[in-house]
Amino acid sequence: MQTFHLPDVGEGLTEAELVTWHVKPGDQVAIDDVIAEIETAKSLVELPSPFAGTVGELLVQEGDTVDVGAPIITVAPASAAAPESHEPTGHGQPSAVAATPADGEGSGSVLVGYGSGSEAKTRRRKKPAEAPVASSVGVIAKPPIRKLARDLGVALADVRGTGPAGEVTRDDVLGHAQQASVFRNISTPERPAVRDEEIPVAAPSAPTAAVDARVEEIPVKGVRKATATAMTGSAHTAPHVSVWTDVDATRTMELVKRLKASPDFADIKVSPLLIVARAVLWAARRTPMINSAWVDGEGGVGAKIHVRNYVNLGIAAATPRGLLVPNIKDAQDLSMRELARALERLTVTAREGKTTPADQQGGTITITNIGVFGMDAGTPIINPGESAIVAMGAIRQKPWVVDGEVRPRWVTTVSGSFDHRVIDGDGISRFLADVASILEEPALLLD
């Protein structure tokens, strides 16, 4: 009997929640058949089987939190499997003559990063125990940074150090752990008719231990845990300053209407977010410091600012799994149509819960669309590793003075938060004014 242990799927994770089994005892599986889905702090990941044969025992249950290296399933080798004609129930190919891995029972060496724990370490709605992380031998990092990485489940070997000597800094770890924003975008999942509640009730003999039945207890794990850690680190590290301005976005709404009617955009969903994204890219080119990153030096000495000549544009997204911030790589090089397509693809992927860790790494500046929730403005928290986040408010018809006359116009508020270590008030104001000017007159994009 071969035992498959939970692997590190390439994110430096120390634990994951087993969300769904795709097989059951007695099923036939081939190598690379999908046997389960796990949820990490960043994404849903499909686990392929490293073995071919007959499923023996499922060692953990759906909903369990499992340590990396813990055994999760056993598989009898294909040579011992019967009957011959069974079809696989996973998502892979038929397994009639598939071979088992050369290194034999219990090795699990097809996937990387897990050990050979003798018993499953699983937890349900309990505080996670500290788990081992991947080796960080040879990585330059101070002890507090190593502890932070352990707490966040980050493998230091996977983090690119930006310190003066190539060492890993606090911002490097936080940025790798989770790119997130306090505000959300895209859509809010529908609330189920019946909520899954766990209400502990004390025994009659111990009335002092009773929990108020009006209180619902939700364990903090996965995306919520990573978001909380990243946001706390950002708020306590970068000195935030927030500004906002009201904008007459009537011409933006007219442009969106024309684009929707254009044959070139017939197969693409177009929204005001597209114009905001273009405005942010245009404004960032005029004020490059907005797209920069603060890099700490040794003991606070020798700190640097990295000015990035590219834009990986993050879009804060509310997904069924929680808050994620995928980004569009090299967005500055995209045409209007290409950017619209990229935004649509990002949205669909996030809603389907298929955003990958790579999609969330390397962001340089973020947009959060709080307008979809009816909010006008806010003071969002900057994503770790970035220096600015722009919030787009709701677009409403309001009275607006035009040429000395009060007229109904489409009005919105553009706000944002900025790292005051990197950029001063004049640069912040100039950047946001540029964003506003594009929303007021999108024809400036032709400049």
Short mmCIF file of C-alpha atoms in Angstrom, two decimals:
data_model
loop_
_atom_site.label_atom_id
_atom_site.label_comp_id
_atom_site.label_asym_id
_atom_site.label_seq_id
_atom_site.Cartn_x
_atom_site.Cartn_y
_atom_site.Cartn_z
CA MET A 1 0.00 0.00 0.00
CA GLN A 2 1.36 3.42 -0.99
CA THR A 3 0.78 6.51 1.16
CA PHE A 4 0.46 10.00 -0.31
CA HIS A 5 1.52 12.83 2.02
CA LEU A 6 0.29 16.42 1.67
CA PRO A 7 2.90 18.23 -0.45
CA ASP A 8 4.10 21.81 -0.48
CA VAL A 9 2.51 22.88 -3.75
CA GLY A 10 5.10 25.58 -4.38
CA GLU A 11 3.84 28.37 -2.09
CA GLY A 12 5.97 27.58 0.98
CA LEU A 13 2.80 26.60 2.83
CA THR A 14 2.88 24.74 6.14
CA GLU A 15 -0.76 23.63 6.15
CA ALA A 16 -3.85 23.55 3.98
CA GLU A 17 -7.54 22.75 4.28
CA LEU A 18 -8.76 19.71 2.38
CA VAL A 19 -11.83 21.10 0.65
CA THR A 20 -13.09 18.29 -1.59
CA TRP A 21 -12.21 14.68 -2.26
CA HIS A 22 -12.57 13.66 -5.91
CA VAL A 23 -12.17 9.95 -5.15
CA LYS A 24 -13.47 7.40 -2.66
CA PRO A 25 -12.16 4.03 -1.40
CA GLY A 26 -12.20 1.45 -4.19
CA ASP A 27 -11.87 3.93 -7.04
CA GLN A 28 -9.21 3.39 -9.70
CA VAL A 29 -6.75 6.27 -10.21
CA ALA A 30 -3.96 6.94 -12.68
CA ILE A 31 -0.86 9.03 -12.16
CA ASP A 32 -1.83 12.72 -12.36
CA ASP A 33 -5.55 12.07 -11.81
CA VAL A 34 -6.96 14.85 -9.62
CA ILE A 35 -7.78 13.24 -6.29
CA ALA A 36 -8.62 16.29 -4.15
CA GLU A 37 -8.76 20.08 -3.89
CA ILE A 38 -6.97 21.90 -1.09
CA GLU A 39 -7.24 25.53 -0.02
CA THR A 40 -4.13 27.41 1.00
CA ALA A 41 -3.76 31.00 2.12
CA LYS A 42 -3.69 32.08 -1.54
CA SER A 43 -5.61 29.72 -3.78
CA LEU A 44 -7.50 26.53 -4.43
CA VAL A 45 -5.12 23.86 -5.67
CA GLU A 46 -5.91 20.55 -7.34
CA LEU A 47 -3.80 17.64 -6.06
CA PRO A 48 -2.78 15.07 -8.70
CA SER A 49 -2.09 11.49 -7.64
CA PRO A 50 1.57 10.40 -7.78
CA PHE A 51 0.40 6.78 -7.80
CA ALA A 52 -1.67 4.50 -10.01
CA GLY A 53 -3.91 1.87 -8.51
CA THR A 54 -6.90 1.43 -6.22
CA VAL A 55 -7.79 4.00 -3.56
CA GLY A 56 -7.50 2.42 -0.15
CA GLU A 57 -8.31 4.79 2.71
CA LEU A 58 -8.99 8.52 2.92
CA LEU A 59 -6.99 9.49 6.01
CA VAL A 60 -8.49 12.97 6.43
CA GLN A 61 -11.98 14.35 6.01
CA GLU A 62 -13.26 17.26 3.96
CA GLY A 63 -12.89 20.43 6.02
CA ASP A 64 -9.86 19.18 7.96
CA THR A 65 -6.76 21.38 8.21
CA VAL A 66 -3.72 19.26 7.40
CA ASP A 67 -0.01 19.86 8.02
CA VAL A 68 2.39 19.56 5.10
CA GLY A 69 3.92 16.09 5.26
CA ALA A 70 0.89 14.46 6.89
CA PRO A 71 -0.48 11.33 5.16
CA ILE A 72 -3.83 11.96 3.47
CA ILE A 73 -4.62 8.90 1.31
CA THR A 74 -3.44 5.35 0.62
CA VAL A 75 -3.37 3.71 -2.81
CA ALA A 76 -2.84 0.03 -3.63
CA PRO A 77 -0.40 -0.41 -6.55
CA ALA A 78 -1.91 -0.92 -9.99
CA SER A 79 -0.50 -4.45 -10.18
CA ALA A 80 -2.66 -5.41 -7.20
CA ALA A 81 -5.76 -3.51 -8.33
CA ALA A 82 -8.93 -5.32 -9.44
CA PRO A 83 -11.10 -5.50 -11.43
CA GLU A 84 -9.16 -4.43 -14.58
CA SER A 85 -11.93 -2.47 -16.30
CA HIS A 86 -12.66 0.16 -13.65
CA GLU A 87 -12.72 3.74 -14.86
CA PRO A 88 -11.05 6.52 -12.83
CA THR A 89 -13.34 8.86 -10.96
CA GLY A 90 -10.73 11.65 -10.86
CA HIS A 91 -10.22 14.19 -13.61
CA GLY A 92 -7.32 12.45 -15.32
CA GLN A 93 -6.95 9.65 -17.89
CA PRO A 94 -7.90 5.93 -17.59
CA SER A 95 -5.44 4.01 -15.44
CA ALA A 96 -5.51 0.49 -16.87
CA VAL A 97 -1.77 0.14 -17.43
CA ALA A 98 -0.34 3.18 -15.62
CA ALA A 99 2.93 2.62 -13.77
CA THR A 100 3.64 3.51 -10.18
CA PRO A 101 6.55 5.82 -9.27
CA ALA A 102 9.94 4.15 -9.43
CA ASP A 103 10.78 4.91 -5.80
CA GLY A 104 7.90 2.81 -4.50
CA GLU A 105 5.64 2.82 -1.49
CA GLY A 106 5.27 5.93 0.62
CA SER A 107 7.78 7.99 -1.26
CA GLY A 108 5.45 10.56 -2.79
CA SER A 109 8.44 12.00 -4.61
CA VAL A 110 6.44 13.02 -7.67
CA LEU A 111 5.46 16.19 -5.80
CA VAL A 112 7.90 18.25 -3.81
CA GLY A 113 8.24 19.47 -0.28
CA TYR A 114 6.69 16.88 2.02
CA GLY A 115 8.01 14.39 4.53
CA SER A 116 6.92 10.99 5.79
CA GLY A 117 4.87 11.67 8.91
CA SER A 118 3.60 8.47 10.48
CA GLU A 119 0.17 9.80 11.37
CA ALA A 120 -2.20 12.39 9.97
CA LYS A 121 -2.04 15.72 11.74
CA THR A 122 -5.41 17.31 11.15
CA ARG A 123 -7.44 19.90 12.97
CA ARG A 124 -11.00 21.17 12.82
CA ARG A 125 -11.81 24.65 14.04
CA LYS A 126 -8.78 24.67 16.30
CA LYS A 127 -5.82 26.96 16.55
CA PRO A 128 -3.20 25.76 14.03
CA ALA A 129 -0.05 24.32 15.55
CA GLU A 130 3.27 25.62 14.31
CA ALA A 131 4.42 23.50 11.36
CA PRO A 132 7.77 23.17 9.63
CA VAL A 133 8.53 25.21 6.56
CA ALA A 134 10.81 24.54 3.64
CA SER A 135 14.53 24.85 4.19
CA SER A 136 15.94 28.38 4.23
CA VAL A 137 19.61 27.39 4.39
CA GLY A 138 21.71 29.88 2.44
CA VAL A 139 19.07 32.63 2.56
CA ILE A 140 20.25 35.91 4.10
CA ALA A 141 17.67 37.04 6.65
CA LYS A 142 17.73 38.29 10.22
CA PRO A 143 16.13 36.20 12.99
CA PRO A 144 13.02 38.46 13.26
CA ILE A 145 12.49 38.09 9.50
CA ARG A 146 12.85 34.32 9.75
CA LYS A 147 10.30 34.25 12.56
CA LEU A 148 7.89 36.40 10.52
CA ALA A 149 8.29 34.00 7.59
CA ARG A 150 7.55 31.03 9.83
CA ASP A 151 4.47 32.74 11.26
CA LEU A 152 3.17 33.48 7.75
CA GLY A 153 4.06 30.07 6.33
CA VAL A 154 6.51 31.59 3.84
CA ALA A 155 9.49 29.61 2.57
CA LEU A 156 12.39 32.06 2.61
CA ALA A 157 13.99 30.13 -0.23
CA ASP A 158 11.09 31.27 -2.43
CA VAL A 159 11.43 34.97 -1.55
CA ARG A 160 13.57 37.31 -3.64
CA GLY A 161 15.58 39.50 -1.28
CA THR A 162 15.68 43.20 -2.07
CA GLY A 163 18.05 44.30 0.69
CA PRO A 164 21.41 45.95 -0.09
CA ALA A 165 23.26 42.62 0.21
CA GLY A 166 20.42 40.57 -1.28
CA GLU A 167 18.94 39.83 2.13
CA VAL A 168 15.25 39.19 2.62
CA THR A 169 13.46 42.13 4.27
CA ARG A 170 10.19 42.40 6.17
CA ASP A 171 8.46 43.90 3.13
CA ASP A 172 9.74 41.05 0.96
CA VAL A 173 8.14 38.49 3.28
CA LEU A 174 4.88 40.40 3.66
CA GLY A 175 4.63 40.99 -0.06
CA HIS A 176 5.22 37.31 -0.77
CA ALA A 177 2.76 36.17 1.89
CA GLN A 178 -0.25 37.99 0.55
CA GLN A 179 -1.06 40.91 -1.67
CA ALA A 180 -4.31 42.20 -0.32
CA SER A 181 -6.43 45.30 0.26
CA VAL A 182 -8.87 46.32 2.95
CA PHE A 183 -11.43 47.08 0.28
CA ARG A 184 -12.97 44.66 -2.19
CA ASN A 185 -14.07 44.57 -5.82
CA ILE A 186 -16.00 42.59 -8.42
CA SER A 187 -18.97 41.04 -6.63
CA THR A 188 -20.17 39.82 -3.27
CA PRO A 189 -21.14 36.13 -3.17
CA GLU A 190 -24.80 35.52 -2.41
CA ARG A 191 -25.48 34.72 1.23
CA PRO A 192 -26.81 31.17 1.58
CA ALA A 193 -30.34 30.73 2.84
CA VAL A 194 -29.04 28.75 5.84
CA ARG A 195 -25.74 29.70 7.42
CA ASP A 196 -23.46 27.02 8.81
CA GLU A 197 -23.25 27.90 12.48
CA GLU A 198 -21.32 26.23 15.27
CA ILE A 199 -22.75 27.25 18.63
CA PRO A 200 -21.01 25.57 21.57
CA VAL A 201 -23.37 24.88 24.49
CA ALA A 202 -21.98 24.22 27.94
CA ALA A 203 -23.11 21.26 30.00
CA PRO A 204 -25.64 22.03 32.74
CA SER A 205 -23.00 21.29 35.38
CA ALA A 206 -20.74 24.07 34.07
CA PRO A 207 -22.92 27.15 33.48
CA THR A 208 -19.95 29.52 33.67
CA ALA A 209 -18.49 28.00 30.49
CA ALA A 210 -21.58 28.66 28.37
CA VAL A 211 -21.16 30.65 25.16
CA ASP A 212 -23.76 33.21 24.17
CA ALA A 213 -25.99 31.47 21.61
CA ARG A 214 -26.26 34.78 19.75
CA VAL A 215 -22.56 34.67 18.88
CA GLU A 216 -21.29 32.87 15.80
CA GLU A 217 -17.69 31.69 15.99
CA ILE A 218 -15.67 31.73 12.76
CA PRO A 219 -12.14 30.29 12.75
CA VAL A 220 -9.49 32.56 11.26
CA LYS A 221 -7.56 30.65 8.62
CA GLY A 222 -6.66 30.58 4.95
CA VAL A 223 -7.13 33.83 3.05
CA ARG A 224 -8.58 35.68 6.04
CA LYS A 225 -5.57 34.80 8.19
CA ALA A 226 -3.09 35.86 5.52
CA THR A 227 -5.02 39.08 4.80
CA ALA A 228 -5.12 40.03 8.50
CA THR A 229 -1.38 39.49 8.87
CA ALA A 230 -0.47 41.40 5.71
CA MET A 231 -2.75 44.34 6.46
CA THR A 232 -1.53 44.64 10.05
CA GLY A 233 2.06 44.62 8.83
CA SER A 234 1.34 47.25 6.18
CA ALA A 235 -0.57 49.55 8.53
CA HIS A 236 2.18 49.39 11.17
CA THR A 237 5.07 49.77 8.71
CA ALA A 238 4.11 52.28 6.02
CA PRO A 239 2.96 55.76 7.14
CA HIS A 240 -0.33 56.08 5.26
CA VAL A 241 -1.70 59.36 3.97
CA SER A 242 -5.05 59.50 2.17
CA VAL A 243 -6.51 62.08 -0.23
CA TRP A 244 -9.64 62.30 -2.37
CA THR A 245 -11.39 64.49 -4.91
CA ASP A 246 -14.82 64.66 -6.55
CA VAL A 247 -14.91 64.18 -10.32
CA ASP A 248 -17.40 64.91 -13.10
CA ALA A 249 -17.23 61.51 -14.85
CA THR A 250 -19.95 62.23 -17.42
CA ARG A 251 -17.58 61.90 -20.38
CA THR A 252 -16.24 58.65 -18.95
CA MET A 253 -19.77 57.24 -18.85
CA GLU A 254 -20.32 58.40 -22.44
CA LEU A 255 -17.10 56.67 -23.54
CA VAL A 256 -18.09 53.45 -21.78
CA LYS A 257 -21.43 53.56 -23.59
CA ARG A 258 -19.69 54.00 -26.95
CA LEU A 259 -17.25 51.18 -26.27
CA LYS A 260 -20.09 48.84 -25.37
CA ALA A 261 -21.70 49.62 -28.72
CA SER A 262 -18.44 49.20 -30.65
CA PRO A 263 -17.95 45.99 -32.68
CA ASP A 264 -14.35 45.88 -31.41
CA PHE A 265 -15.62 45.39 -27.86
CA ALA A 266 -18.68 43.28 -28.68
CA ASP A 267 -17.29 40.20 -26.92
CA ILE A 268 -15.78 42.02 -23.93
CA LYS A 269 -17.44 43.35 -20.80
CA VAL A 270 -16.71 47.08 -20.50
CA SER A 271 -17.18 49.11 -17.31
CA PRO A 272 -15.92 52.41 -15.88
CA LEU A 273 -13.19 50.38 -14.16
CA LEU A 274 -11.50 50.09 -17.56
CA ILE A 275 -11.19 53.89 -17.83
CA VAL A 276 -10.01 54.14 -14.23
CA ALA A 277 -7.33 51.54 -14.95
CA ARG A 278 -6.16 53.47 -18.00
CA ALA A 279 -6.18 56.68 -15.97
CA VAL A 280 -4.01 55.12 -13.24
CA LEU A 281 -1.52 53.84 -15.82
CA TRP A 282 -1.37 57.28 -17.49
CA ALA A 283 -0.97 59.11 -14.19
CA ALA A 284 1.68 56.67 -12.91
CA ARG A 285 3.79 57.39 -16.00
CA ARG A 286 3.66 61.12 -15.16
CA THR A 287 4.46 60.55 -11.47
CA PRO A 288 6.75 57.47 -11.36
CA MET A 289 7.29 57.61 -7.59
CA ILE A 290 3.70 56.42 -7.14
CA ASN A 291 4.77 53.10 -8.67
CA SER A 292 7.81 52.74 -6.41
CA ALA A 293 8.63 50.56 -3.42
CA TRP A 294 10.40 51.33 -0.15
CA VAL A 295 13.25 48.90 0.64
CA ASP A 296 14.58 48.84 4.20
CA GLY A 297 18.31 48.90 4.84
CA GLU A 298 20.31 47.29 7.62
CA GLY A 299 19.07 48.64 10.95
CA GLY A 300 17.15 51.35 9.14
CA VAL A 301 20.38 52.63 7.54
CA GLY A 302 20.85 52.60 3.79
CA ALA A 303 17.18 52.31 2.88
CA LYS A 304 16.37 52.63 -0.82
CA ILE A 305 13.43 53.40 -3.08
CA HIS A 306 12.98 51.17 -6.10
CA VAL A 307 11.33 53.06 -8.97
CA ARG A 308 9.69 50.49 -11.23
CA ASN A 309 9.42 51.25 -14.92
CA TYR A 310 6.59 48.80 -15.41
CA VAL A 311 3.13 48.45 -13.86
CA ASN A 312 1.68 45.20 -12.55
CA LEU A 313 -1.81 46.56 -11.95
CA GLY A 314 -3.58 44.97 -8.98
CA ILE A 315 -7.37 44.77 -8.77
CA ALA A 316 -8.75 44.06 -5.29
CA ALA A 317 -11.28 41.26 -5.62
CA ALA A 318 -13.97 39.89 -3.33
CA THR A 319 -14.17 36.20 -4.10
CA PRO A 320 -16.02 33.22 -2.58
CA ARG A 321 -12.71 32.43 -0.81
CA GLY A 322 -12.19 35.92 0.56
CA LEU A 323 -10.15 38.95 -0.43
CA LEU A 324 -7.57 38.50 -3.19
CA VAL A 325 -5.53 40.97 -5.23
CA PRO A 326 -4.54 39.47 -8.58
CA ASN A 327 -2.61 41.77 -10.88
CA ILE A 328 -2.26 42.32 -14.61
CA LYS A 329 1.39 41.97 -15.54
CA ASP A 330 2.97 44.78 -17.62
CA ALA A 331 -0.36 46.54 -17.92
CA GLN A 332 1.36 49.64 -19.30
CA ASP A 333 1.95 47.81 -22.60
CA LEU A 334 -1.69 46.86 -23.20
CA SER A 335 -4.09 48.55 -25.61
CA MET A 336 -7.57 49.57 -24.44
CA ARG A 337 -9.03 46.33 -25.82
CA GLU A 338 -6.24 44.18 -24.35
CA LEU A 339 -6.67 45.83 -20.95
CA ALA A 340 -10.45 45.28 -21.08
CA ARG A 341 -9.87 41.62 -21.92
CA ALA A 342 -7.34 41.26 -19.09
CA LEU A 343 -9.75 42.82 -16.58
CA GLU A 344 -12.53 40.49 -17.71
CA ARG A 345 -10.28 37.44 -17.47
CA LEU A 346 -9.09 38.49 -14.00
CA THR A 347 -12.71 38.95 -12.86
CA VAL A 348 -13.92 35.60 -14.16
CA THR A 349 -10.93 33.74 -12.74
CA ALA A 350 -11.40 35.33 -9.32
CA ARG A 351 -15.12 34.58 -9.23
CA GLU A 352 -14.46 30.94 -10.12
CA GLY A 353 -11.90 30.67 -7.34
CA LYS A 354 -9.08 29.86 -9.77
CA THR A 355 -6.73 32.78 -9.06
CA THR A 356 -3.21 31.34 -8.77
CA PRO A 357 -0.46 32.48 -6.38
CA ALA A 358 1.54 33.77 -9.37
CA ASP A 359 -1.39 36.01 -10.34
CA GLN A 360 -1.19 37.66 -6.92
CA GLN A 361 2.56 38.21 -6.70
CA GLY A 362 4.61 41.14 -7.94
CA GLY A 363 1.93 43.85 -7.89
CA THR A 364 3.15 47.46 -8.07
CA ILE A 365 -0.03 49.53 -7.59
CA THR A 366 -3.64 48.57 -6.83
CA ILE A 367 -7.17 49.73 -7.65
CA THR A 368 -10.07 48.87 -5.37
CA ASN A 369 -13.60 49.45 -6.66
CA ILE A 370 -15.63 50.28 -3.58
CA GLY A 371 -18.28 51.85 -5.79
CA VAL A 372 -19.82 48.44 -6.48
CA PHE A 373 -20.89 48.41 -2.83
CA GLY A 374 -22.37 51.91 -3.02
CA MET A 375 -19.47 53.56 -1.19
CA ASP A 376 -18.27 57.03 -2.23
CA ALA A 377 -14.72 57.12 -0.80
CA GLY A 378 -12.42 55.48 1.68
CA THR A 379 -8.92 55.19 3.13
CA PRO A 380 -7.72 51.77 1.95
CA ILE A 381 -4.59 50.08 3.28
CA ILE A 382 -1.63 49.79 0.93
CA ASN A 383 -0.63 46.32 -0.22
CA PRO A 384 2.78 45.23 1.12
CA GLY A 385 5.51 45.99 -1.39
CA GLU A 386 3.55 48.84 -2.99
CA SER A 387 3.28 52.57 -2.33
CA ALA A 388 -0.22 53.43 -3.53
CA ILE A 389 -3.77 52.13 -3.72
CA VAL A 390 -6.56 53.97 -5.55
CA ALA A 391 -10.22 53.62 -4.53
CA MET A 392 -12.96 54.20 -7.08
CA GLY A 393 -16.26 55.34 -5.57
CA ALA A 394 -19.82 54.95 -6.80
CA ILE A 395 -20.80 56.96 -9.89
CA ARG A 396 -24.06 58.78 -9.28
CA GLN A 397 -26.07 61.52 -10.97
CA LYS A 398 -25.70 64.69 -8.93
CA PRO A 399 -26.16 68.44 -9.45
CA TRP A 400 -22.91 69.93 -10.79
CA VAL A 401 -22.02 73.46 -11.83
CA VAL A 402 -21.12 73.63 -15.56
CA ASP A 403 -20.41 77.02 -17.13
CA GLY A 404 -22.19 78.77 -14.29
CA GLU A 405 -25.30 76.58 -14.51
CA VAL A 406 -26.35 73.69 -12.27
CA ARG A 407 -26.82 70.55 -14.36
CA PRO A 408 -27.24 66.83 -13.64
CA ARG A 409 -23.89 65.09 -14.16
CA TRP A 410 -22.38 61.69 -13.43
CA VAL A 411 -20.17 62.34 -10.40
CA THR A 412 -17.75 60.07 -8.54
CA THR A 413 -15.08 60.40 -5.85
CA VAL A 414 -11.57 59.14 -6.44
CA SER A 415 -9.56 58.51 -3.28
CA GLY A 416 -6.36 56.74 -2.38
CA SER A 417 -3.75 55.96 0.24
CA PHE A 418 -0.02 56.45 -0.24
CA ASP A 419 3.25 55.60 1.52
CA HIS A 420 4.52 58.93 2.79
CA ARG A 421 8.06 57.54 3.06
CA VAL A 422 8.15 57.30 -0.73
CA ILE A 423 6.15 60.23 -2.00
CA ASP A 424 5.23 63.66 -0.64
CA GLY A 425 1.99 65.58 -0.72
CA ASP A 426 2.65 67.37 -3.99
CA GLY A 427 3.30 64.13 -5.86
CA ILE A 428 0.29 62.43 -4.29
CA SER A 429 -1.96 65.34 -5.22
CA ARG A 430 -0.57 65.57 -8.76
CA PHE A 431 -1.12 61.84 -9.33
CA LEU A 432 -4.72 61.85 -8.10
CA ALA A 433 -5.46 65.04 -10.05
CA ASP A 434 -4.19 63.29 -13.20
CA VAL A 435 -6.48 60.33 -12.56
CA ALA A 436 -9.39 62.74 -12.09
CA SER A 437 -8.54 64.67 -15.26
CA ILE A 438 -8.75 61.48 -17.34
CA LEU A 439 -12.13 60.59 -15.87
CA GLU A 440 -13.32 64.12 -16.68
CA GLU A 441 -11.85 64.07 -20.20
CA PRO A 442 -10.83 60.58 -21.46
CA ALA A 443 -9.65 62.18 -24.74
CA LEU A 444 -6.46 63.09 -22.85
CA LEU A 445 -5.47 59.43 -23.22
CA LEU A 446 -4.82 60.20 -26.89
CA ASP A 447 -2.03 62.55 -25.86
#
